[in-house]
Every structure is written in C-alpha cells, then in structure tokens.
Amino acid sequence: MNPQLQKQIGVGALVGIVLAGLVYFLLGGKRTDLEAIRADVKNLQDQVDKGKLLKASYEKLREEVAKQDKRIEELIKIMPSETDYGQIPYRIKKIADNAGIDQVSFSLKPERKDSYYTEKPVEFEFRVGFHSFGQFASLVSGYDKVINISNIEFARKTDNRSVYPASVKCTISAFIYNPEPPPVDPVAKPATPASKPAAKED
C-alpha cells in the first residue's frame, strides 16, 4: 500500500476517534437528561395507570353506594311512623279478630333507641287456639310496616270447656326510623347578626 495513503488513513482514523470522543464528552450530560426524562415518563405512566384503576374502582363503588341508598330508601318507606305506632294496638286487635283469637290486654313497654331507629314494644295477651295463633302470626308477618313478634309465652288452659285452649303473651315491636342528628361542632361559633349603623345626630 502506498505510504502516503496509509498515512492519510491513519490521520483519518485518529481524527474520527477524536471526534467520537468529543461527541461522547459533549453529549454526556444530554444522555443523563434523557435517562431522567425517560424515568419521569415511566413515573407519569404509572400514575396514569393508577388513576385509571382508581377511577374504575370509584365508579364501581359509586354504583354500589347508589344501590344501597335505594335499598335504605325502600326500607324507610316500610318503617312505621309515630302515627303508625299509635295505631298498632287497634290494628293488632283487628288482625286478632280476623285470626279468631281474643285480645285480652296490651301495655306499652320502655322503648330502646339505636343509632337509626327506636324500637317501641307493646306487650299483648291473647286467648288463643294453637292453630289460630299461628294464623295470627302469619297475618302479622304480612303487616304493611316493619314490626316484630318476640317473647312468646304459651300457657295451656286447664278448663276443657273453654273455647280457647291456651293463653299467650307476646311482645310486638315497631321500629321507627329516626337517625340521630350529626354531632355539633363545639368550635363552630354561632353567626352574629350584623350591627345596625349608629343613628346620625342632628
């Protein structure tokens, strides 16, 4: 090979190496910036993915809350009011007559408060036949408001000539919806009325 050509090739290679070194040196900071940008992009993408998952979860939760609210509204509609509670003894007397049992007495019992309702029990005493009391309980279960029979106590009559072979005591409770009001913030100050401007003197 021509010595002159070899020299030119060597000089060209040296110049190329020097230029590559300069480019590497000059672009070193840019490569670091590029890596930082890529890391930021990945972090943002992760945040976007997380946001999408949260949105999907929120939509699902919102639908579930709406369903629960609807169920609660339907339940509130069938819970007795104070007026319904006052009518219970008379309504129960009518149901007892339809079932063929004799209402002897009733008495109001102490109420029990819960966070969202008040249970108001009434104790009844009836003269019954076993089959007729079962029919009575079935009619009560079809009552148009939420009431409950509990504390059922049977006593068999010793007099075989009685029309009613047994007597029964039971408690029928009405559940009245009345949620407790939210707690009052002790820090909140009541609004003060605006002061009237002073009257001008003549």
mmCIF file of C-alpha atoms in Angstrom:
data_model
loop_
_atom_site.group_PDB
_atom_site.id
_atom_site.type_symbol
_atom_site.label_atom_id
_atom_site.label_comp_id
_atom_site.label_asym_id
_atom_site.label_seq_id
_atom_site.Cartn_x
_atom_site.Cartn_y
_atom_site.Cartn_z
ATOM 1 C CA MET A 1 0.000 0.000 0.000
ATOM 2 C CA ASN A 2 1.162 3.493 -0.730
ATOM 3 C CA PRO A 3 2.804 5.013 2.371
ATOM 4 C CA GLN A 4 1.073 8.283 1.668
ATOM 5 C CA LEU A 5 -2.338 6.520 1.609
ATOM 6 C CA GLN A 6 -1.530 4.705 4.848
ATOM 7 C CA LYS A 7 -0.669 7.990 6.471
ATOM 8 C CA GLN A 8 -3.945 9.533 5.310
ATOM 9 C CA ILE A 9 -5.928 6.552 6.626
ATOM 10 C CA GLY A 10 -4.149 6.785 9.989
ATOM 11 C CA VAL A 11 -4.789 10.506 10.261
ATOM 12 C CA GLY A 12 -8.447 9.988 9.300
ATOM 13 C CA ALA A 13 -8.854 7.243 11.916
ATOM 14 C CA LEU A 14 -7.237 9.451 14.566
ATOM 15 C CA VAL A 15 -9.482 12.366 13.646
ATOM 16 C CA GLY A 16 -12.526 10.052 13.828
ATOM 17 C CA ILE A 17 -11.530 8.831 17.280
ATOM 18 C CA VAL A 18 -11.023 12.396 18.482
ATOM 19 C CA LEU A 19 -14.381 13.486 17.068
ATOM 20 C CA ALA A 20 -16.128 10.481 18.659
ATOM 21 C CA GLY A 21 -14.542 11.347 21.995
ATOM 22 C CA LEU A 22 -15.651 14.952 21.687
ATOM 23 C CA VAL A 23 -19.206 13.935 20.786
ATOM 24 C CA TYR A 24 -19.320 11.475 23.713
ATOM 25 C CA PHE A 25 -17.989 14.139 26.064
ATOM 26 C CA LEU A 26 -20.304 16.877 24.808
ATOM 27 C CA LEU A 27 -23.398 14.677 24.824
ATOM 28 C CA GLY A 28 -22.708 13.042 28.184
ATOM 29 C CA GLY A 29 -24.985 15.485 30.082
ATOM 30 C CA LYS A 30 -27.682 15.099 27.430
ATOM 31 C CA ARG A 31 -27.688 11.341 27.936
ATOM 32 C CA THR A 32 -28.197 11.876 31.662
ATOM 33 C CA ASP A 33 -31.062 14.262 30.923
ATOM 34 C CA LEU A 34 -32.568 11.735 28.538
ATOM 35 C CA GLU A 35 -32.457 8.994 31.174
ATOM 36 C CA ALA A 36 -34.096 11.361 33.679
ATOM 37 C CA ILE A 37 -36.826 12.198 31.141
ATOM 38 C CA ARG A 38 -37.428 8.514 30.473
ATOM 39 C CA ALA A 39 -37.717 7.874 34.235
ATOM 40 C CA ASP A 40 -40.185 10.783 34.553
ATOM 41 C CA VAL A 41 -42.249 9.458 31.637
ATOM 42 C CA LYS A 42 -42.386 5.999 33.247
ATOM 43 C CA ASN A 43 -43.387 7.511 36.586
ATOM 44 C CA LEU A 44 -46.122 9.562 34.913
ATOM 45 C CA GLN A 45 -47.371 6.499 33.048
ATOM 46 C CA ASP A 46 -47.525 4.590 36.350
ATOM 47 C CA GLN A 47 -49.503 7.453 37.884
ATOM 48 C CA VAL A 48 -51.900 7.481 34.901
ATOM 49 C CA ASP A 49 -52.417 3.712 35.193
ATOM 50 C CA LYS A 50 -53.031 4.069 38.915
ATOM 51 C CA GLY A 51 -55.510 6.885 38.250
ATOM 52 C CA LYS A 52 -57.402 4.719 35.754
ATOM 53 C CA LEU A 53 -57.667 1.915 38.326
ATOM 54 C CA LEU A 54 -58.855 4.355 40.996
ATOM 55 C CA LYS A 55 -61.451 5.797 38.628
ATOM 56 C CA ALA A 56 -62.751 2.335 37.786
ATOM 57 C CA SER A 57 -62.912 1.469 41.500
ATOM 58 C CA TYR A 58 -64.668 4.775 42.233
ATOM 59 C CA GLU A 59 -67.285 4.180 39.535
ATOM 60 C CA LYS A 60 -67.959 0.698 40.898
ATOM 61 C CA LEU A 61 -68.138 1.990 44.467
ATOM 62 C CA ARG A 62 -70.464 4.825 43.447
ATOM 63 C CA GLU A 63 -72.836 2.339 41.799
ATOM 64 C CA GLU A 64 -72.807 0.175 44.937
ATOM 65 C CA VAL A 65 -73.488 3.190 47.165
ATOM 66 C CA ALA A 66 -76.401 4.205 44.902
ATOM 67 C CA LYS A 67 -77.866 0.685 45.193
ATOM 68 C CA GLN A 68 -77.509 0.717 48.982
ATOM 69 C CA ASP A 69 -79.118 4.170 49.182
ATOM 70 C CA LYS A 70 -82.059 2.894 47.148
ATOM 71 C CA ARG A 71 -82.452 -0.137 49.445
ATOM 72 C CA ILE A 72 -82.353 2.135 52.508
ATOM 73 C CA GLU A 73 -84.983 4.436 50.999
ATOM 74 C CA GLU A 74 -87.246 1.439 50.337
ATOM 75 C CA LEU A 75 -86.724 0.173 53.881
ATOM 76 C CA ILE A 76 -87.501 3.597 55.385
ATOM 77 C CA LYS A 77 -90.806 3.621 53.489
ATOM 78 C CA ILE A 78 -91.979 0.457 55.283
ATOM 79 C CA MET A 79 -90.793 1.512 58.749
ATOM 80 C CA PRO A 80 -93.685 2.730 60.900
ATOM 81 C CA SER A 81 -94.043 6.358 61.894
ATOM 82 C CA GLU A 82 -95.109 7.675 65.309
ATOM 83 C CA THR A 83 -98.686 7.769 63.992
ATOM 84 C CA ASP A 84 -98.454 4.133 62.868
ATOM 85 C CA TYR A 85 -97.139 3.186 66.305
ATOM 86 C CA GLY A 86 -100.153 4.793 67.977
ATOM 87 C CA GLN A 87 -102.468 2.720 65.766
ATOM 88 C CA ILE A 88 -100.723 -0.621 66.368
ATOM 89 C CA PRO A 89 -102.927 -1.812 69.277
ATOM 90 C CA TYR A 90 -106.067 -1.230 67.198
ATOM 91 C CA ARG A 91 -104.575 -2.760 64.064
ATOM 92 C CA ILE A 92 -103.403 -5.800 66.050
ATOM 93 C CA LYS A 93 -106.884 -6.137 67.581
ATOM 94 C CA LYS A 94 -108.357 -6.253 64.086
ATOM 95 C CA ILE A 95 -105.794 -8.866 62.979
ATOM 96 C CA ALA A 96 -106.555 -10.926 66.107
ATOM 97 C CA ASP A 97 -110.281 -10.819 65.335
ATOM 98 C CA ASN A 98 -109.614 -11.982 61.769
ATOM 99 C CA ALA A 99 -107.500 -14.876 63.093
ATOM 100 C CA GLY A 100 -110.194 -15.904 65.604
ATOM 101 C CA ILE A 101 -108.280 -15.111 68.802
ATOM 102 C CA ASP A 102 -109.330 -12.876 71.693
ATOM 103 C CA GLN A 103 -107.165 -9.902 72.690
ATOM 104 C CA VAL A 104 -107.260 -9.633 76.473
ATOM 105 C CA SER A 105 -104.957 -6.679 77.120
ATOM 106 C CA PHE A 106 -101.979 -4.671 75.931
ATOM 107 C CA SER A 107 -99.419 -2.444 77.660
ATOM 108 C CA LEU A 108 -96.664 -0.173 76.380
ATOM 109 C CA LYS A 109 -93.107 -1.143 77.321
ATOM 110 C CA PRO A 110 -89.948 1.003 77.581
ATOM 111 C CA GLU A 111 -88.530 1.923 74.197
ATOM 112 C CA ARG A 112 -84.985 1.169 73.086
ATOM 113 C CA LYS A 113 -83.033 3.673 70.995
ATOM 114 C CA ASP A 114 -80.497 2.752 68.362
ATOM 115 C CA SER A 115 -78.432 4.949 66.061
ATOM 116 C CA TYR A 116 -81.035 4.928 63.279
ATOM 117 C CA TYR A 117 -84.289 3.740 64.811
ATOM 118 C CA THR A 118 -86.266 3.458 68.031
ATOM 119 C CA GLU A 119 -87.795 0.127 68.981
ATOM 120 C CA LYS A 120 -91.161 0.646 70.668
ATOM 121 C CA PRO A 121 -92.555 -2.586 72.119
ATOM 122 C CA VAL A 122 -96.128 -3.333 73.134
ATOM 123 C CA GLU A 123 -96.925 -6.401 75.233
ATOM 124 C CA PHE A 124 -100.144 -8.224 74.336
ATOM 125 C CA GLU A 125 -102.084 -11.017 75.968
ATOM 126 C CA PHE A 126 -104.469 -13.193 73.966
ATOM 127 C CA ARG A 127 -106.727 -16.174 74.475
ATOM 128 C CA VAL A 128 -105.975 -18.489 71.599
ATOM 129 C CA GLY A 129 -106.082 -21.810 69.921
ATOM 130 C CA PHE A 130 -102.694 -23.049 68.776
ATOM 131 C CA HIS A 131 -103.701 -23.125 65.127
ATOM 132 C CA SER A 132 -105.423 -19.733 65.320
ATOM 133 C CA PHE A 133 -102.328 -18.135 66.898
ATOM 134 C CA GLY A 134 -100.254 -19.478 64.014
ATOM 135 C CA GLN A 135 -102.683 -17.807 61.615
ATOM 136 C CA PHE A 136 -102.416 -14.598 63.650
ATOM 137 C CA ALA A 137 -98.603 -14.670 63.420
ATOM 138 C CA SER A 138 -98.870 -15.172 59.664
ATOM 139 C CA LEU A 139 -101.166 -12.155 59.337
ATOM 140 C CA VAL A 140 -98.798 -10.040 61.430
ATOM 141 C CA SER A 141 -95.911 -11.004 59.136
ATOM 142 C CA GLY A 142 -97.934 -9.521 56.278
ATOM 143 C CA TYR A 143 -98.326 -6.202 58.100
ATOM 144 C CA ASP A 144 -97.507 -3.289 55.787
ATOM 145 C CA LYS A 145 -94.945 -1.833 58.208
ATOM 146 C CA VAL A 146 -91.870 -3.322 59.896
ATOM 147 C CA ILE A 147 -92.999 -4.919 63.172
ATOM 148 C CA ASN A 148 -91.693 -7.931 65.048
ATOM 149 C CA ILE A 149 -93.193 -10.578 67.374
ATOM 150 C CA SER A 150 -90.977 -11.753 70.236
ATOM 151 C CA ASN A 151 -91.081 -13.169 73.791
ATOM 152 C CA ILE A 152 -93.938 -15.570 73.018
ATOM 153 C CA GLU A 153 -95.150 -17.404 76.146
ATOM 154 C CA PHE A 154 -97.922 -20.031 75.952
ATOM 155 C CA ALA A 155 -99.953 -21.262 78.918
ATOM 156 C CA ARG A 156 -102.392 -24.165 78.438
ATOM 157 C CA LYS A 157 -105.853 -23.710 79.951
ATOM 158 C CA THR A 158 -106.930 -26.325 82.485
ATOM 159 C CA ASP A 159 -110.620 -25.750 81.795
ATOM 160 C CA ASN A 160 -111.536 -28.107 78.946
ATOM 161 C CA ARG A 161 -114.839 -26.296 78.451
ATOM 162 C CA SER A 162 -113.055 -23.074 77.412
ATOM 163 C CA VAL A 163 -113.372 -22.009 73.780
ATOM 164 C CA TYR A 164 -109.690 -21.079 73.860
ATOM 165 C CA PRO A 165 -107.390 -23.923 74.962
ATOM 166 C CA ALA A 166 -104.451 -21.592 75.730
ATOM 167 C CA SER A 167 -103.405 -18.076 76.556
ATOM 168 C CA VAL A 168 -100.350 -16.377 75.157
ATOM 169 C CA LYS A 169 -98.301 -13.330 75.985
ATOM 170 C CA CYS A 170 -96.075 -11.782 73.341
ATOM 171 C CA THR A 171 -94.320 -8.538 72.514
ATOM 172 C CA ILE A 172 -94.954 -6.769 69.226
ATOM 173 C CA SER A 173 -92.384 -4.092 68.455
ATOM 174 C CA ALA A 174 -92.480 -1.228 65.968
ATOM 175 C CA PHE A 175 -89.188 0.068 64.588
ATOM 176 C CA ILE A 176 -89.450 3.807 63.938
ATOM 177 C CA TYR A 177 -86.801 5.423 61.767
ATOM 178 C CA ASN A 178 -85.226 8.423 63.483
ATOM 179 C CA PRO A 179 -81.474 8.699 62.960
ATOM 180 C CA GLU A 180 -79.501 10.687 65.492
ATOM 181 C CA PRO A 181 -78.558 14.195 64.283
ATOM 182 C CA PRO A 182 -74.890 14.748 63.426
ATOM 183 C CA PRO A 183 -72.777 15.938 66.375
ATOM 184 C CA VAL A 184 -72.495 19.695 66.800
ATOM 185 C CA ASP A 185 -69.020 21.120 66.255
ATOM 186 C CA PRO A 186 -68.075 22.759 69.585
ATOM 187 C CA VAL A 187 -65.543 25.000 67.815
ATOM 188 C CA ALA A 188 -68.099 26.479 65.423
ATOM 189 C CA LYS A 189 -69.373 29.846 66.562
ATOM 190 C CA PRO A 190 -72.996 30.892 66.027
ATOM 191 C CA ALA A 191 -73.476 33.584 63.415
ATOM 192 C CA THR A 192 -73.828 37.041 64.938
ATOM 193 C CA PRO A 193 -76.386 39.427 63.449
ATOM 194 C CA ALA A 194 -74.980 42.410 61.600
ATOM 195 C CA SER A 195 -74.802 45.500 63.771
ATOM 196 C CA LYS A 196 -77.031 48.408 62.848
ATOM 197 C CA PRO A 197 -75.364 51.679 61.827
ATOM 198 C CA ALA A 198 -75.395 54.345 64.506
ATOM 199 C CA ALA A 199 -78.089 56.984 64.143
ATOM 200 C CA LYS A 200 -76.853 60.338 62.985
ATOM 201 C CA GLU A 201 -77.192 63.196 65.411
ATOM 202 C CA ASP A 202 -78.997 66.304 64.289
#
